[in-house]
Amino acid sequence: MKESGNSRKMDFERPSALFRLEDRLKAVLGERFLYRPFYEKNGGFRGDERVLDFGCGGGVGTRCISSLLTHGGSVTGVDVSSFMLERARKRLREHANAAVLHGDIRALDLGTDAFDVISEVHVLHDIDSNERASYVEALALILRPEGRIWVLEPTRQSHGMPVEEIRALMSRAGLEEVLHEANGKEYRGVFRRKGETT
Ligand SMILES: C[S@@+](CC[C@H](N)C(=O)[O-])C[C@H]1O[C@@H](n2cnc3c(N)ncnc32)[C@H](O)[C@@H]1O
């Protein structure tokens, strides 16, 4: 299996001006052009799900999920960056069904079978390649039976990770791909527990 080194390592406690600008642009355009289309392609939400936004960053995706959970659902964003979570908290102030947590998903006590949907957008490639497997295993543990993990990752050699690595990590954690789309720059996929038929 090819593994990526992801040459553009980011410091999310002190993000560059360019990254901060990108986050502000996402806040204006992201819901319409990135998050909603991604969620809809994956099957969308009924509205009552418990959702984890892993690596929620500035919370733009979390905010979009929150507004789509119209039937009692809730969303929890988790991130390791206090800087990004500060932005997320501000953006989610008016969203009673959304909360954010700071910390390492492998150590946070989120229970088992806790989430119907786990969304991860542009996160896994930013984690050290030798730690990715333990993160994916932690995500698989907190996914409910019949739950889904929604993945969106860049796949360029200069910035991203190979599609085969994503599939191999998921497979090792007992997950299989049920939907995917890849275009050489980006991979989008949906995973469920192996052997489930729904
Ligand atoms: C490129 S940003 C994407 C943020 C968000 N998902 C979005 O759609 O804008 C990557 C985020 O992943 C977070 N991150 C990196 N490593 C992480 C880890 N081990 N656990 C949780 N979050 C992590 C970073 O702090 C950062 O906020």
PDB file of C-alpha atoms and ligand atoms in Angstrom:
ATOM      1  CA  MET A   1       0.000   0.000   0.000  1.00  0.00           C
ATOM      2  CA  LYS A   2       1.266   3.472  -0.891  1.00  0.00           C
ATOM      3  CA  GLU A   3       1.340   5.831   2.071  1.00  0.00           C
ATOM      4  CA  SER A   4       1.366   9.576   1.828  1.00  0.00           C
ATOM      5  CA  GLY A   5       3.742  11.913   3.553  1.00  0.00           C
ATOM      6  CA  ASN A   6       1.476  14.934   3.012  1.00  0.00           C
ATOM      7  CA  SER A   7       4.190  17.492   2.350  1.00  0.00           C
ATOM      8  CA  ARG A   8       2.080  20.524   3.437  1.00  0.00           C
ATOM      9  CA  LYS A   9       1.977  20.029   7.221  1.00  0.00           C
ATOM     10  CA  MET A  10      -0.315  22.507   8.906  1.00  0.00           C
ATOM     11  CA  ASP A  11      -0.126  23.993  12.375  1.00  0.00           C
ATOM     12  CA  PHE A  12      -3.808  24.301  13.283  1.00  0.00           C
ATOM     13  CA  GLU A  13      -3.055  26.150  16.528  1.00  0.00           C
ATOM     14  CA  ARG A  14      -1.466  28.941  14.506  1.00  0.00           C
ATOM     15  CA  PRO A  15      -2.971  28.633  11.044  1.00  0.00           C
ATOM     16  CA  SER A  16      -1.531  30.746   8.250  1.00  0.00           C
ATOM     17  CA  ALA A  17      -3.322  33.883   7.044  1.00  0.00           C
ATOM     18  CA  LEU A  18      -4.188  31.989   3.866  1.00  0.00           C
ATOM     19  CA  PHE A  19      -5.800  29.141   5.792  1.00  0.00           C
ATOM     20  CA  ARG A  20      -7.744  31.599   7.981  1.00  0.00           C
ATOM     21  CA  LEU A  21      -8.988  33.326   4.845  1.00  0.00           C
ATOM     22  CA  GLU A  22      -9.949  29.949   3.330  1.00  0.00           C
ATOM     23  CA  ASP A  23     -11.954  29.203   6.477  1.00  0.00           C
ATOM     24  CA  ARG A  24     -13.783  32.551   6.226  1.00  0.00           C
ATOM     25  CA  LEU A  25     -14.568  31.904   2.561  1.00  0.00           C
ATOM     26  CA  LYS A  26     -15.886  28.455   3.510  1.00  0.00           C
ATOM     27  CA  ALA A  27     -18.131  30.137   6.063  1.00  0.00           C
ATOM     28  CA  VAL A  28     -19.748  32.158   3.260  1.00  0.00           C
ATOM     29  CA  LEU A  29     -19.743  29.697   0.357  1.00  0.00           C
ATOM     30  CA  GLY A  30     -19.078  26.288   1.902  1.00  0.00           C
ATOM     31  CA  GLU A  31     -22.606  25.314   2.857  1.00  0.00           C
ATOM     32  CA  ARG A  32     -23.940  25.819  -0.659  1.00  0.00           C
ATOM     33  CA  PHE A  33     -20.996  24.576  -2.711  1.00  0.00           C
ATOM     34  CA  LEU A  34     -19.251  21.998  -0.527  1.00  0.00           C
ATOM     35  CA  TYR A  35     -21.082  20.607   2.482  1.00  0.00           C
ATOM     36  CA  ARG A  36     -24.730  20.343   1.340  1.00  0.00           C
ATOM     37  CA  PRO A  37     -23.841  18.702  -1.997  1.00  0.00           C
ATOM     38  CA  PHE A  38     -21.504  16.278  -0.175  1.00  0.00           C
ATOM     39  CA  TYR A  39     -24.108  15.311   2.438  1.00  0.00           C
ATOM     40  CA  GLU A  40     -26.852  14.988  -0.187  1.00  0.00           C
ATOM     41  CA  LYS A  41     -24.727  12.694  -2.392  1.00  0.00           C
ATOM     42  CA  ASN A  42     -24.166  10.447   0.617  1.00  0.00           C
ATOM     43  CA  GLY A  43     -27.910  10.058   1.111  1.00  0.00           C
ATOM     44  CA  GLY A  44     -28.551  13.112   3.278  1.00  0.00           C
ATOM     45  CA  PHE A  45     -30.022  13.185   6.788  1.00  0.00           C
ATOM     46  CA  ARG A  46     -33.443  12.043   8.045  1.00  0.00           C
ATOM     47  CA  GLY A  47     -33.079  14.732  10.681  1.00  0.00           C
ATOM     48  CA  ASP A  48     -33.003  12.646  13.856  1.00  0.00           C
ATOM     49  CA  GLU A  49     -29.462  11.272  13.658  1.00  0.00           C
ATOM     50  CA  ARG A  50     -26.627  11.600  16.136  1.00  0.00           C
ATOM     51  CA  VAL A  51     -23.741  12.909  14.047  1.00  0.00           C
ATOM     52  CA  LEU A  52     -20.039  13.301  14.746  1.00  0.00           C
ATOM     53  CA  ASP A  53     -18.126  15.901  12.732  1.00  0.00           C
ATOM     54  CA  PHE A  54     -14.601  14.571  13.202  1.00  0.00           C
ATOM     55  CA  GLY A  55     -11.990  17.338  12.781  1.00  0.00           C
ATOM     56  CA  CYS A  56     -14.752  19.950  12.642  1.00  0.00           C
ATOM     57  CA  GLY A  57     -12.272  22.839  12.342  1.00  0.00           C
ATOM     58  CA  GLY A  58     -14.038  26.201  12.289  1.00  0.00           C
ATOM     59  CA  GLY A  59     -17.435  24.492  12.411  1.00  0.00           C
ATOM     60  CA  VAL A  60     -18.836  25.483   9.026  1.00  0.00           C
ATOM     61  CA  GLY A  61     -19.736  21.876   8.178  1.00  0.00           C
ATOM     62  CA  THR A  62     -20.998  21.320  11.735  1.00  0.00           C
ATOM     63  CA  ARG A  63     -23.282  24.340  11.383  1.00  0.00           C
ATOM     64  CA  CYS A  64     -24.651  22.997   8.102  1.00  0.00           C
ATOM     65  CA  ILE A  65     -25.280  19.545   9.650  1.00  0.00           C
ATOM     66  CA  SER A  66     -26.975  21.179  12.640  1.00  0.00           C
ATOM     67  CA  SER A  67     -29.414  23.034  10.375  1.00  0.00           C
ATOM     68  CA  LEU A  68     -30.245  19.795   8.513  1.00  0.00           C
ATOM     69  CA  LEU A  69     -31.049  17.882  11.731  1.00  0.00           C
ATOM     70  CA  THR A  70     -34.609  19.129  11.895  1.00  0.00           C
ATOM     71  CA  HIS A  71     -36.167  16.138  13.720  1.00  0.00           C
ATOM     72  CA  GLY A  72     -34.367  15.979  17.034  1.00  0.00           C
ATOM     73  CA  GLY A  73     -30.908  15.033  15.814  1.00  0.00           C
ATOM     74  CA  SER A  74     -27.699  16.433  17.240  1.00  0.00           C
ATOM     75  CA  VAL A  75     -24.157  17.011  16.064  1.00  0.00           C
ATOM     76  CA  THR A  76     -20.887  16.916  17.988  1.00  0.00           C
ATOM     77  CA  GLY A  77     -17.778  18.459  16.490  1.00  0.00           C
ATOM     78  CA  VAL A  78     -14.398  17.235  17.724  1.00  0.00           C
ATOM     79  CA  ASP A  79     -11.068  18.870  16.971  1.00  0.00           C
ATOM     80  CA  VAL A  80      -7.575  19.083  18.434  1.00  0.00           C
ATOM     81  CA  SER A  81      -7.121  22.793  17.688  1.00  0.00           C
ATOM     82  CA  SER A  82      -8.317  25.315  20.282  1.00  0.00           C
ATOM     83  CA  PHE A  83      -7.953  28.069  17.690  1.00  0.00           C
ATOM     84  CA  MET A  84     -10.331  26.382  15.244  1.00  0.00           C
ATOM     85  CA  LEU A  85     -12.753  25.373  18.003  1.00  0.00           C
ATOM     86  CA  GLU A  86     -13.001  28.984  19.146  1.00  0.00           C
ATOM     87  CA  ARG A  87     -14.266  29.848  15.658  1.00  0.00           C
ATOM     88  CA  ALA A  88     -16.589  26.841  15.692  1.00  0.00           C
ATOM     89  CA  ARG A  89     -18.080  27.862  19.063  1.00  0.00           C
ATOM     90  CA  LYS A  90     -18.846  31.345  17.741  1.00  0.00           C
ATOM     91  CA  ARG A  91     -20.447  29.967  14.587  1.00  0.00           C
ATOM     92  CA  LEU A  92     -22.546  27.487  16.560  1.00  0.00           C
ATOM     93  CA  ARG A  93     -23.704  29.880  19.286  1.00  0.00           C
ATOM     94  CA  GLU A  94     -27.302  29.853  18.067  1.00  0.00           C
ATOM     95  CA  HIS A  95     -27.381  26.114  17.353  1.00  0.00           C
ATOM     96  CA  ALA A  96     -28.830  24.299  20.350  1.00  0.00           C
ATOM     97  CA  ASN A  97     -28.375  20.845  18.806  1.00  0.00           C
ATOM     98  CA  ALA A  98     -24.645  21.312  18.236  1.00  0.00           C
ATOM     99  CA  ALA A  99     -21.718  20.974  20.634  1.00  0.00           C
ATOM    100  CA  VAL A 100     -17.960  20.907  20.216  1.00  0.00           C
ATOM    101  CA  LEU A 101     -15.302  19.002  22.117  1.00  0.00           C
ATOM    102  CA  HIS A 102     -11.584  19.554  22.253  1.00  0.00           C
ATOM    103  CA  GLY A 103      -9.367  16.488  22.284  1.00  0.00           C
ATOM    104  CA  ASP A 104      -8.152  13.236  20.881  1.00  0.00           C
ATOM    105  CA  ILE A 105     -11.012  11.054  19.676  1.00  0.00           C
ATOM    106  CA  ARG A 106      -9.066   7.979  20.835  1.00  0.00           C
ATOM    107  CA  ALA A 107      -9.109   9.239  24.413  1.00  0.00           C
ATOM    108  CA  LEU A 108     -12.433  11.085  24.644  1.00  0.00           C
ATOM    109  CA  ASP A 109     -15.117   8.919  26.205  1.00  0.00           C
ATOM    110  CA  LEU A 110     -17.826   9.090  23.551  1.00  0.00           C
ATOM    111  CA  GLY A 111     -19.069   5.564  24.278  1.00  0.00           C
ATOM    112  CA  THR A 112     -19.424   2.779  21.737  1.00  0.00           C
ATOM    113  CA  ASP A 113     -22.092   2.685  19.017  1.00  0.00           C
ATOM    114  CA  ALA A 114     -22.708   6.356  19.711  1.00  0.00           C
ATOM    115  CA  PHE A 115     -23.148   7.898  16.245  1.00  0.00           C
ATOM    116  CA  ASP A 116     -25.361   7.193  13.223  1.00  0.00           C
ATOM    117  CA  VAL A 117     -23.164   9.249  10.930  1.00  0.00           C
ATOM    118  CA  ILE A 118     -19.532  10.250  11.245  1.00  0.00           C
ATOM    119  CA  SER A 119     -18.486  12.920   8.790  1.00  0.00           C
ATOM    120  CA  GLU A 120     -14.830  13.666   8.167  1.00  0.00           C
ATOM    121  CA  VAL A 121     -13.942  16.372   5.683  1.00  0.00           C
ATOM    122  CA  HIS A 122     -10.258  17.077   4.948  1.00  0.00           C
ATOM    123  CA  VAL A 123      -8.926  15.643   8.223  1.00  0.00           C
ATOM    124  CA  LEU A 124      -7.337  12.206   7.835  1.00  0.00           C
ATOM    125  CA  HIS A 125      -4.587  13.400   5.489  1.00  0.00           C
ATOM    126  CA  ASP A 126      -3.552  15.964   8.118  1.00  0.00           C
ATOM    127  CA  ILE A 127      -2.921  13.216  10.694  1.00  0.00           C
ATOM    128  CA  ASP A 128       0.548  11.584  10.779  1.00  0.00           C
ATOM    129  CA  SER A 129       0.438   8.560   8.508  1.00  0.00           C
ATOM    130  CA  ASN A 130       1.545   6.205  11.292  1.00  0.00           C
ATOM    131  CA  GLU A 131      -1.354   7.328  13.504  1.00  0.00           C
ATOM    132  CA  ARG A 132      -4.168   7.204  10.962  1.00  0.00           C
ATOM    133  CA  ALA A 133      -5.046   3.542  11.564  1.00  0.00           C
ATOM    134  CA  SER A 134      -5.649   4.049  15.292  1.00  0.00           C
ATOM    135  CA  TYR A 135      -7.920   7.041  14.553  1.00  0.00           C
ATOM    136  CA  VAL A 136      -9.977   5.115  12.015  1.00  0.00           C
ATOM    137  CA  GLU A 137     -10.286   2.212  14.473  1.00  0.00           C
ATOM    138  CA  ALA A 138     -11.520   4.632  17.150  1.00  0.00           C
ATOM    139  CA  LEU A 139     -14.103   6.023  14.693  1.00  0.00           C
ATOM    140  CA  ALA A 140     -15.271   2.499  13.792  1.00  0.00           C
ATOM    141  CA  LEU A 141     -15.840   1.760  17.498  1.00  0.00           C
ATOM    142  CA  ILE A 142     -18.091   4.743  18.081  1.00  0.00           C
ATOM    143  CA  LEU A 143     -20.103   4.146  14.906  1.00  0.00           C
ATOM    144  CA  ARG A 144     -23.523   2.596  15.524  1.00  0.00           C
ATOM    145  CA  PRO A 145     -24.463  -0.664  13.793  1.00  0.00           C
ATOM    146  CA  GLU A 146     -25.864   0.340  10.394  1.00  0.00           C
ATOM    147  CA  GLY A 147     -24.164   3.704  10.763  1.00  0.00           C
ATOM    148  CA  ARG A 148     -22.086   5.317   8.051  1.00  0.00           C
ATOM    149  CA  ILE A 149     -18.745   7.114   7.841  1.00  0.00           C
ATOM    150  CA  TRP A 150     -18.666   9.851   5.208  1.00  0.00           C
ATOM    151  CA  VAL A 151     -15.193  10.683   3.940  1.00  0.00           C
ATOM    152  CA  LEU A 152     -13.972  13.588   1.809  1.00  0.00           C
ATOM    153  CA  GLU A 153     -10.212  13.805   1.332  1.00  0.00           C
ATOM    154  CA  PRO A 154      -7.807  15.483  -1.079  1.00  0.00           C
ATOM    155  CA  THR A 155      -5.728  12.899  -2.954  1.00  0.00           C
ATOM    156  CA  ARG A 156      -3.015  14.859  -4.742  1.00  0.00           C
ATOM    157  CA  GLN A 157       0.538  13.740  -4.053  1.00  0.00           C
ATOM    158  CA  SER A 158       1.474  17.311  -3.099  1.00  0.00           C
ATOM    159  CA  HIS A 159      -1.418  17.553  -0.642  1.00  0.00           C
ATOM    160  CA  GLY A 160      -3.584  14.645   0.328  1.00  0.00           C
ATOM    161  CA  MET A 161      -3.446  10.882   0.641  1.00  0.00           C
ATOM    162  CA  PRO A 162      -3.884   8.010  -1.793  1.00  0.00           C
ATOM    163  CA  VAL A 163      -7.335   6.524  -2.279  1.00  0.00           C
ATOM    164  CA  GLU A 164      -5.910   3.003  -1.701  1.00  0.00           C
ATOM    165  CA  GLU A 165      -4.672   4.109   1.708  1.00  0.00           C
ATOM    166  CA  ILE A 166      -8.132   5.370   2.704  1.00  0.00           C
ATOM    167  CA  ARG A 167      -9.714   2.068   1.638  1.00  0.00           C
ATOM    168  CA  ALA A 168      -7.033  -0.015   3.374  1.00  0.00           C
ATOM    169  CA  LEU A 169      -7.402   1.916   6.652  1.00  0.00           C
ATOM    170  CA  MET A 170     -11.172   1.517   6.574  1.00  0.00           C
ATOM    171  CA  SER A 171     -10.953  -2.163   5.717  1.00  0.00           C
ATOM    172  CA  ARG A 172      -8.525  -2.802   8.581  1.00  0.00           C
ATOM    173  CA  ALA A 173     -11.064  -1.209  10.918  1.00  0.00           C
ATOM    174  CA  GLY A 174     -13.809  -3.549   9.664  1.00  0.00           C
ATOM    175  CA  LEU A 175     -15.441  -1.087   7.271  1.00  0.00           C
ATOM    176  CA  GLU A 176     -16.370  -1.448   3.615  1.00  0.00           C
ATOM    177  CA  GLU A 177     -16.996   1.146   0.942  1.00  0.00           C
ATOM    178  CA  VAL A 178     -20.583   1.442  -0.250  1.00  0.00           C
ATOM    179  CA  LEU A 179     -20.334   4.581  -2.389  1.00  0.00           C
ATOM    180  CA  HIS A 180     -17.434   6.455  -3.864  1.00  0.00           C
ATOM    181  CA  GLU A 181     -16.410   9.130  -6.317  1.00  0.00           C
ATOM    182  CA  ALA A 182     -12.823  10.093  -7.160  1.00  0.00           C
ATOM    183  CA  ASN A 183     -11.403  12.482  -9.732  1.00  0.00           C
ATOM    184  CA  GLY A 184      -7.639  12.457  -9.212  1.00  0.00           C
ATOM    185  CA  LYS A 185      -7.762  15.480  -6.890  1.00  0.00           C
ATOM    186  CA  GLU A 186     -10.347  14.386  -4.370  1.00  0.00           C
ATOM    187  CA  TYR A 187     -11.991  11.247  -2.996  1.00  0.00           C
ATOM    188  CA  ARG A 188     -15.524  11.036  -1.584  1.00  0.00           C
ATOM    189  CA  GLY A 189     -16.731   7.806  -0.031  1.00  0.00           C
ATOM    190  CA  VAL A 190     -19.274   6.224   2.283  1.00  0.00           C
ATOM    191  CA  PHE A 191     -18.344   3.281   4.533  1.00  0.00           C
ATOM    192  CA  ARG A 192     -20.357   0.858   6.678  1.00  0.00           C
ATOM    193  CA  ARG A 193     -19.481  -2.120   8.831  1.00  0.00           C
ATOM    194  CA  LYS A 194     -18.500  -5.148   6.754  1.00  0.00           C
ATOM    195  CA  GLY A 195     -21.288  -7.647   6.274  1.00  0.00           C
ATOM    196  CA  GLU A 196     -24.193  -5.267   6.916  1.00  0.00           C
ATOM    197  CA  THR A 197     -26.797  -5.333   4.201  1.00  0.00           C
ATOM    198  CA  THR A 198     -28.929  -2.242   4.826  1.00  0.00           C
TER     199      THR A 198
HETATM  200  C1  LIG B   1      -8.310  21.252   6.748  1.00  0.00           C
HETATM  201  S1  LIG B   1      -9.111  21.412   8.298  1.00  0.00           S
HETATM  202  C2  LIG B   1     -10.760  20.870   7.902  1.00  0.00           C
HETATM  203  C3  LIG B   1     -11.744  21.320   8.934  1.00  0.00           C
HETATM  204  C4  LIG B   1     -13.209  20.987   8.657  1.00  0.00           C
HETATM  205  N1  LIG B   1     -13.452  19.575   8.626  1.00  0.00           N
HETATM  206  C5  LIG B   1     -13.713  21.670   7.415  1.00  0.00           C
HETATM  207  O1  LIG B   1     -14.423  21.040   6.636  1.00  0.00           O
HETATM  208  O2  LIG B   1     -13.430  22.866   7.256  1.00  0.00           O
HETATM  209  C6  LIG B   1      -8.477  20.049   9.214  1.00  0.00           C
HETATM  210  C7  LIG B   1      -8.932  20.039  10.652  1.00  0.00           C
HETATM  211  O3  LIG B   1      -8.595  18.777  11.212  1.00  0.00           O
HETATM  212  C8  LIG B   1      -8.170  18.988  12.538  1.00  0.00           C
HETATM  213  N2  LIG B   1      -7.364  17.854  12.978  1.00  0.00           N
HETATM  214  C9  LIG B   1      -6.112  17.531  12.587  1.00  0.00           C
HETATM  215  N3  LIG B   1      -5.711  16.420  13.245  1.00  0.00           N
HETATM  216  C10 LIG B   1      -6.748  16.046  14.028  1.00  0.00           C
HETATM  217  C11 LIG B   1      -6.960  14.993  14.951  1.00  0.00           C
HETATM  218  N4  LIG B   1      -5.992  14.104  15.194  1.00  0.00           N
HETATM  219  N5  LIG B   1      -8.147  14.900  15.607  1.00  0.00           N
HETATM  220  C12 LIG B   1      -9.120  15.827  15.365  1.00  0.00           C
HETATM  221  N6  LIG B   1      -8.986  16.863  14.512  1.00  0.00           N
HETATM  222  C13 LIG B   1      -7.815  16.965  13.859  1.00  0.00           C
HETATM  223  C14 LIG B   1      -7.396  20.288  12.482  1.00  0.00           C
HETATM  224  O4  LIG B   1      -7.234  20.889  13.749  1.00  0.00           O
HETATM  225  C15 LIG B   1      -8.270  21.096  11.526  1.00  0.00           C
HETATM  226  O5  LIG B   1      -9.232  21.845  12.215  1.00  0.00           O
END
